Coordinates of C-alpha atoms in Angstrom, one line a residue:
M3 CA 26.9 14.6 -14.9
T4 CA 23.8 15.1 -12.6
S5 CA 25.4 13.1 -9.8
L6 CA 28.1 15.9 -9.4
L7 CA 26.3 18.2 -7.4
T8 CA 28.9 19.1 -4.6
L9 CA 32.7 19.2 -4.5
H10 CA 32.6 16.2 -2.4
D11 CA 30.9 14.4 -5.3
Y12 CA 33.7 15.3 -7.5
A13 CA 36.2 14.0 -4.9
A14 CA 34.5 10.8 -4.6
E15 CA 34.3 10.3 -8.4
A16 CA 38.2 11.2 -8.6
S17 CA 38.9 8.7 -6.0
R18 CA 37.5 6.0 -8.1
R19 CA 39.2 7.0 -11.2
L20 CA 42.6 7.7 -10.0
S21 CA 45.1 4.9 -8.8
P22 CA 45.5 4.5 -5.1
P23 CA 49.4 5.9 -5.1
V24 CA 48.3 9.2 -7.0
W25 CA 45.2 9.6 -4.9
D26 CA 47.3 9.4 -1.6
F27 CA 49.9 11.7 -3.1
I28 CA 47.0 14.5 -3.7
E29 CA 45.0 13.7 -0.6
G30 CA 47.7 13.1 2.1
G31 CA 49.0 15.1 4.8
Q32 CA 52.1 15.2 6.9
G33 CA 52.5 13.1 9.9
D34 CA 49.1 12.2 11.6
E35 CA 47.3 14.6 9.3
R36 CA 45.9 16.5 12.1
S37 CA 46.6 20.0 10.2
L38 CA 45.0 18.4 7.3
R39 CA 41.9 17.5 9.3
A40 CA 41.9 20.8 11.1
N41 CA 41.6 22.8 8.1
R42 CA 38.4 21.2 7.2
E43 CA 37.1 21.0 10.7
A44 CA 37.5 24.8 11.2
F45 CA 35.1 25.5 8.4
E46 CA 32.5 22.8 9.6
R47 CA 32.4 24.8 12.8
A48 CA 32.3 28.2 11.2
T49 CA 28.9 30.2 10.7
V50 CA 28.1 33.6 9.0
V51 CA 25.3 35.6 10.6
P52 CA 22.9 36.6 7.7
R53 CA 21.7 40.2 7.2
V54 CA 18.2 40.7 6.1
L55 CA 16.5 43.4 4.0
T56 CA 19.8 44.6 2.4
G57 CA 18.2 44.8 -1.1
T58 CA 20.4 42.0 -2.5
A59 CA 19.1 40.5 -5.7
E60 CA 22.1 39.7 -7.8
P61 CA 25.4 39.6 -5.6
E62 CA 28.4 41.0 -7.2
T63 CA 31.1 38.4 -6.9
G64 CA 34.0 40.3 -8.6
T65 CA 36.8 41.8 -7.0
R66 CA 40.1 43.3 -7.5
I67 CA 43.5 41.8 -6.4
L68 CA 47.1 43.4 -7.3
G69 CA 45.5 45.9 -9.9
A70 CA 43.5 42.9 -11.8
D71 CA 39.8 42.2 -12.0
W72 CA 38.9 38.8 -10.8
A73 CA 35.2 37.5 -11.7
V74 CA 35.2 35.6 -8.4
P75 CA 37.3 36.0 -5.1
F76 CA 38.9 32.7 -5.6
A77 CA 41.9 31.3 -7.6
I78 CA 43.3 27.9 -8.3
A79 CA 45.9 27.1 -5.9
P80 CA 49.4 25.6 -6.8
T81 CA 49.6 22.1 -7.1
A82 CA 52.2 20.0 -8.9
F83 CA 52.2 17.4 -11.6
H84 CA 48.8 17.7 -13.2
A85 CA 49.8 15.1 -15.8
M86 CA 49.4 12.5 -13.0
V87 CA 45.6 13.2 -12.9
H88 CA 45.0 13.9 -16.7
P89 CA 47.1 13.3 -19.8
D90 CA 46.8 17.2 -20.7
G91 CA 48.1 18.3 -17.4
E92 CA 48.3 21.8 -16.5
R93 CA 47.0 22.7 -20.1
A94 CA 43.5 21.1 -19.3
T95 CA 43.5 23.1 -15.8
A96 CA 44.3 26.4 -17.5
R97 CA 41.3 25.8 -20.0
G98 CA 39.1 24.8 -17.3
A99 CA 40.0 28.1 -15.7
A100 CA 39.6 30.3 -18.8
A101 CA 35.9 30.1 -19.0
L102 CA 34.9 32.1 -16.0
P103 CA 37.7 33.1 -16.0
V104 CA 39.5 32.0 -12.9
P105 CA 43.0 33.0 -11.9
Y106 CA 45.5 30.3 -11.8
V107 CA 48.7 30.0 -9.8
V108 CA 50.9 27.6 -11.5
S109 CA 53.2 25.4 -9.6
T110 CA 56.9 25.3 -10.2
M111 CA 56.6 21.7 -10.3
A112 CA 54.1 21.8 -13.2
S113 CA 54.3 18.9 -15.7
V114 CA 53.7 21.1 -18.6
P115 CA 56.0 24.2 -19.8
F116 CA 54.8 27.3 -18.4
A117 CA 54.6 29.0 -22.1
D118 CA 52.1 26.3 -23.0
I119 CA 50.0 26.9 -19.9
A120 CA 50.0 30.7 -20.6
A121 CA 49.0 29.9 -24.4
V122 CA 45.5 28.7 -23.2
A123 CA 45.1 30.8 -20.0
G124 CA 42.1 33.1 -19.9
G125 CA 42.5 35.1 -16.8
P126 CA 45.4 36.2 -14.4
L127 CA 48.3 33.7 -14.2
W128 CA 50.7 33.6 -11.4
L129 CA 53.7 31.3 -10.5
Q130 CA 54.2 29.8 -7.3
L131 CA 57.9 29.8 -6.5
Y132 CA 60.0 27.6 -4.4
A133 CA 63.5 28.9 -3.3
F134 CA 66.3 26.6 -4.5
A135 CA 69.7 26.4 -2.8
D136 CA 71.3 27.1 -6.2
R137 CA 69.9 30.6 -7.1
G138 CA 70.6 30.0 -10.8
V139 CA 67.9 27.4 -10.7
T140 CA 65.6 30.1 -9.0
R141 CA 66.7 32.7 -11.5
H142 CA 65.9 30.1 -14.3
V143 CA 62.4 29.6 -13.1
I144 CA 61.6 33.2 -12.8
G145 CA 62.9 34.0 -16.2
Q146 CA 60.5 31.4 -17.8
A147 CA 57.7 32.7 -15.8
E148 CA 58.2 36.4 -17.1
A149 CA 58.8 35.0 -20.6
A150 CA 55.4 33.2 -20.3
G151 CA 53.9 36.7 -19.3
M152 CA 52.9 35.7 -15.6
G153 CA 51.8 38.4 -13.6
A154 CA 53.2 37.5 -9.9
L155 CA 55.3 35.4 -8.1
M156 CA 54.1 33.5 -4.9
L157 CA 56.9 32.5 -2.8
T158 CA 56.4 29.4 -0.7
V159 CA 57.8 30.1 2.7
D160 CA 56.8 26.9 4.6
A161 CA 58.7 24.5 2.9
P162 CA 62.4 24.1 3.6
R163 CA 62.0 20.8 2.2
L164 CA 58.8 18.4 1.5
A165 CA 57.8 16.8 4.7
R166 CA 57.4 13.1 5.4
R167 CA 54.0 12.0 4.2
L168 CA 53.2 8.8 5.5
R169 CA 50.8 7.6 2.8
D170 CA 53.5 8.4 0.3
L171 CA 56.1 6.4 2.4
R172 CA 54.0 3.5 2.8
R173 CA 53.4 3.3 -0.9
D174 CA 57.1 4.1 -1.8
F175 CA 55.7 6.8 -3.9
R176 CA 57.5 7.6 -7.3
L177 CA 56.3 9.8 -10.1
P178 CA 54.7 7.8 -12.9
P179 CA 56.8 7.2 -16.0
G180 CA 57.0 10.5 -18.3
I181 CA 55.8 12.8 -15.6
R182 CA 58.3 15.5 -14.8
A183 CA 58.9 18.9 -13.6
V184 CA 59.7 20.1 -17.1
N185 CA 60.4 23.8 -16.1
L186 CA 63.3 22.8 -13.7
P187 CA 66.7 22.3 -15.3
D188 CA 67.0 19.0 -13.4
A189 CA 63.4 17.7 -14.7
D190 CA 64.2 14.1 -14.2
L191 CA 63.4 13.9 -10.5
V192 CA 61.5 10.7 -9.5
S193 CA 60.7 11.4 -5.8
P194 CA 59.6 14.8 -5.0
G195 CA 60.6 14.4 -1.4
E196 CA 64.1 13.4 -2.1
H197 CA 64.5 16.3 -4.7
S198 CA 63.3 18.9 -2.2
R199 CA 66.2 17.7 0.3
R200 CA 68.8 18.0 -2.4
A201 CA 67.6 21.0 -4.1
F202 CA 65.6 23.4 -1.7
A203 CA 67.2 26.2 0.2
P204 CA 66.7 25.0 3.8
A205 CA 67.6 28.1 5.9
L206 CA 65.6 30.8 4.2
D207 CA 65.5 34.3 5.8
W208 CA 63.9 37.7 4.8
G209 CA 66.9 38.5 2.9
E210 CA 65.5 36.0 0.1
L211 CA 62.8 38.7 -0.4
A212 CA 65.4 41.4 -1.1
W213 CA 67.4 39.0 -3.6
L214 CA 63.9 38.3 -5.6
R215 CA 63.4 42.0 -5.7
S216 CA 66.8 42.5 -7.1
V217 CA 66.2 39.9 -10.0
T218 CA 62.5 40.6 -11.0
E219 CA 60.1 43.5 -10.9
L220 CA 57.0 41.1 -10.6
P221 CA 54.7 41.6 -7.6
L222 CA 55.8 39.3 -4.8
L223 CA 53.6 37.4 -2.4
V224 CA 54.7 35.0 0.3
K225 CA 52.5 31.7 0.7
G226 CA 52.7 29.8 3.9
V227 CA 52.1 32.7 6.6
A228 CA 50.6 31.6 10.0
A229 CA 51.7 34.0 12.7
A230 CA 50.3 37.4 12.7
E231 CA 54.0 38.7 13.5
D232 CA 55.3 37.1 10.4
A233 CA 52.6 38.9 8.4
A234 CA 53.7 42.2 9.8
L235 CA 57.3 41.5 8.9
A236 CA 56.4 40.6 5.4
V237 CA 54.6 43.9 5.0
A238 CA 57.7 45.6 6.4
H239 CA 59.8 43.8 4.1
G240 CA 57.7 45.2 1.0
V241 CA 55.6 42.0 0.0
D242 CA 52.7 42.7 -2.3
G243 CA 50.3 40.0 -0.7
I244 CA 50.1 37.5 1.8
V245 CA 48.5 33.9 1.7
V246 CA 47.7 32.5 5.1
S247 CA 48.4 28.8 4.5
N248 CA 49.6 25.5 6.0
H249 CA 50.4 23.8 2.7
G250 CA 47.1 22.2 2.8
G251 CA 48.3 20.3 6.1
R252 CA 51.1 18.6 4.0
Q253 CA 54.1 20.4 5.9
F254 CA 53.5 20.3 9.7
S255 CA 50.6 18.3 11.4
A256 CA 50.7 20.4 14.6
A257 CA 50.0 23.7 12.5
P258 CA 46.6 25.2 13.2
A259 CA 43.9 25.5 10.8
T260 CA 44.6 28.6 8.4
L261 CA 40.9 29.8 9.0
D262 CA 41.6 30.0 12.8
L263 CA 44.8 32.0 11.9
L264 CA 43.3 34.5 9.5
P265 CA 41.5 37.0 11.7
A266 CA 44.7 37.9 13.6
V267 CA 46.7 38.2 10.1
V268 CA 44.1 40.3 8.7
D269 CA 44.2 42.6 11.6
R270 CA 47.9 43.0 11.8
V271 CA 48.2 43.7 8.0
A272 CA 45.2 46.2 8.5
G273 CA 44.7 46.6 4.7
A274 CA 48.3 47.2 3.5
V275 CA 48.3 44.4 1.1
P276 CA 45.8 41.6 0.0
V277 CA 45.3 38.8 2.4
L278 CA 44.6 35.3 0.7
L279 CA 43.6 32.0 2.4
D280 CA 44.0 28.4 1.3
G281 CA 43.3 25.2 3.1
G282 CA 40.0 23.4 3.5
I283 CA 37.8 25.1 0.9
R284 CA 34.9 22.8 -0.3
G285 CA 32.0 24.7 -1.2
G286 CA 30.8 28.5 -1.7
S287 CA 29.8 28.8 1.8
D288 CA 33.2 28.3 3.0
V289 CA 34.5 31.0 0.5
L290 CA 31.8 33.4 2.1
V291 CA 33.2 32.3 5.5
A292 CA 36.7 33.3 4.6
L293 CA 35.6 36.6 3.2
D294 CA 33.5 37.4 6.4
R295 CA 36.9 36.9 8.4
G296 CA 38.6 39.3 6.3
A297 CA 40.1 37.5 3.5
D298 CA 40.4 39.2 0.1
A299 CA 40.2 35.9 -1.8
V300 CA 40.8 32.1 -1.5
L301 CA 43.0 29.5 -3.2
V302 CA 41.3 26.2 -4.1
G303 CA 43.6 23.1 -4.7
R304 CA 42.7 19.6 -4.2
P305 CA 38.8 20.1 -5.7
V306 CA 40.4 21.5 -8.8
L307 CA 42.3 18.2 -9.2
H308 CA 39.4 16.1 -8.5
G309 CA 37.6 18.0 -11.4
L310 CA 40.7 17.3 -13.6
A311 CA 40.4 13.7 -12.9
V312 CA 36.7 13.4 -13.6
G313 CA 36.6 15.4 -17.0
G314 CA 39.9 17.2 -17.7
A315 CA 39.2 20.8 -18.7
G316 CA 35.4 20.1 -18.6
G317 CA 35.7 18.7 -15.1
V318 CA 37.9 21.7 -13.9
R319 CA 35.3 24.3 -15.3
G320 CA 32.6 22.1 -13.6
V321 CA 34.3 22.5 -10.2
L322 CA 34.9 26.2 -10.7
D323 CA 31.4 27.0 -12.0
L324 CA 29.8 25.0 -9.1
L325 CA 32.0 27.0 -6.6
A326 CA 30.9 30.2 -8.2
E327 CA 27.2 29.2 -8.2
E328 CA 27.2 28.1 -4.6
L329 CA 29.1 31.5 -3.4
S330 CA 26.5 33.6 -5.2
E331 CA 23.6 31.7 -3.5
A332 CA 25.4 31.9 -0.1
M333 CA 26.1 35.7 -0.6
L334 CA 22.5 36.1 -1.5
M335 CA 21.2 34.0 1.6
A336 CA 23.5 36.0 3.7
G337 CA 22.5 39.3 2.5
R338 CA 25.8 40.1 1.2
P339 CA 25.4 42.3 -1.8
R340 CA 29.4 42.4 -2.8
V341 CA 32.7 40.8 -1.9
R342 CA 34.2 44.0 -0.7
P343 CA 33.9 45.7 1.7
A344 CA 33.4 43.0 4.3
P345 CA 30.6 43.8 6.5
A346 CA 31.4 44.8 10.1
R347 CA 31.3 41.6 12.6
S348 CA 30.3 43.8 15.4
P349 CA 26.5 44.2 16.5
V350 CA 24.4 46.4 14.9
P351 CA 22.7 49.1 16.9
S352 CA 19.0 49.3 17.1
P353 CA 17.4 52.0 15.2
A354 CA 16.5 55.0 17.1

């Protein structure tokens, strides 16, 4: 569709196609949604100083994360219940990602079996993991991920439970009939928030990482890090990667924008492990802004759901192709020949 020229165009079209309760479930944030707005506002303030005469003709968008080659420095963020958005659910998302290919982080709350998603995936496939009060459930989910050939676990650490989201409360949101978290033993949950209060481990500490290491050999990332001090502790506890995230503004309305937090985390980690960012990415220049501030890669969530709503696998591919095209152009205009290493942000001395 020639009218779909930006990710905002996909969002506008998706809003027309989805029911109001599903749209609000996707788009809403916690409380007064301050953190949700802050994520986007941080990118709208951000700039990248272009370099000139760098000899850049065709920027190299590829990178390498946890030993795997990525065609682009972005991946699909974990989001739940894709079958609410399109009948093929996460299968369609995985098919759309396979073309580039783009890595895909599958949600614990996926509405399609992990094995079915893996069967159509074309790039790195990771699992986002919630920690459950019953560790048998956590072990069950990990076992399914391993059986499906997923390459890493991404433990969400900013969600002792799902927060109060006013849009959902006002609509008394319930999952539509037939939509289930099929990879959980207790798959017939109706309210995600109520389920989280009953099932999630509410008092996680750093010992959870040691326990996960004891039950799986998969690389382990932590998602939901905000403070540089916590990033340092995560590295000290042996994680393989860090995701600077505020859950897309869905957990704590007073949390800062992730882009504003990123430089301090990158400085503290000092290259020990990859640092990824999510929250607020709505174009290729946003990806470049995050790279410029030290991220190794970013995760993209809501725009992928918008593409899925608009055109299934083809819509997902359209969103990802557009993001890749915009990133390549942004790198060209900024004089950035490759993703890594990031250019120094200090002033360049005058030639002698």
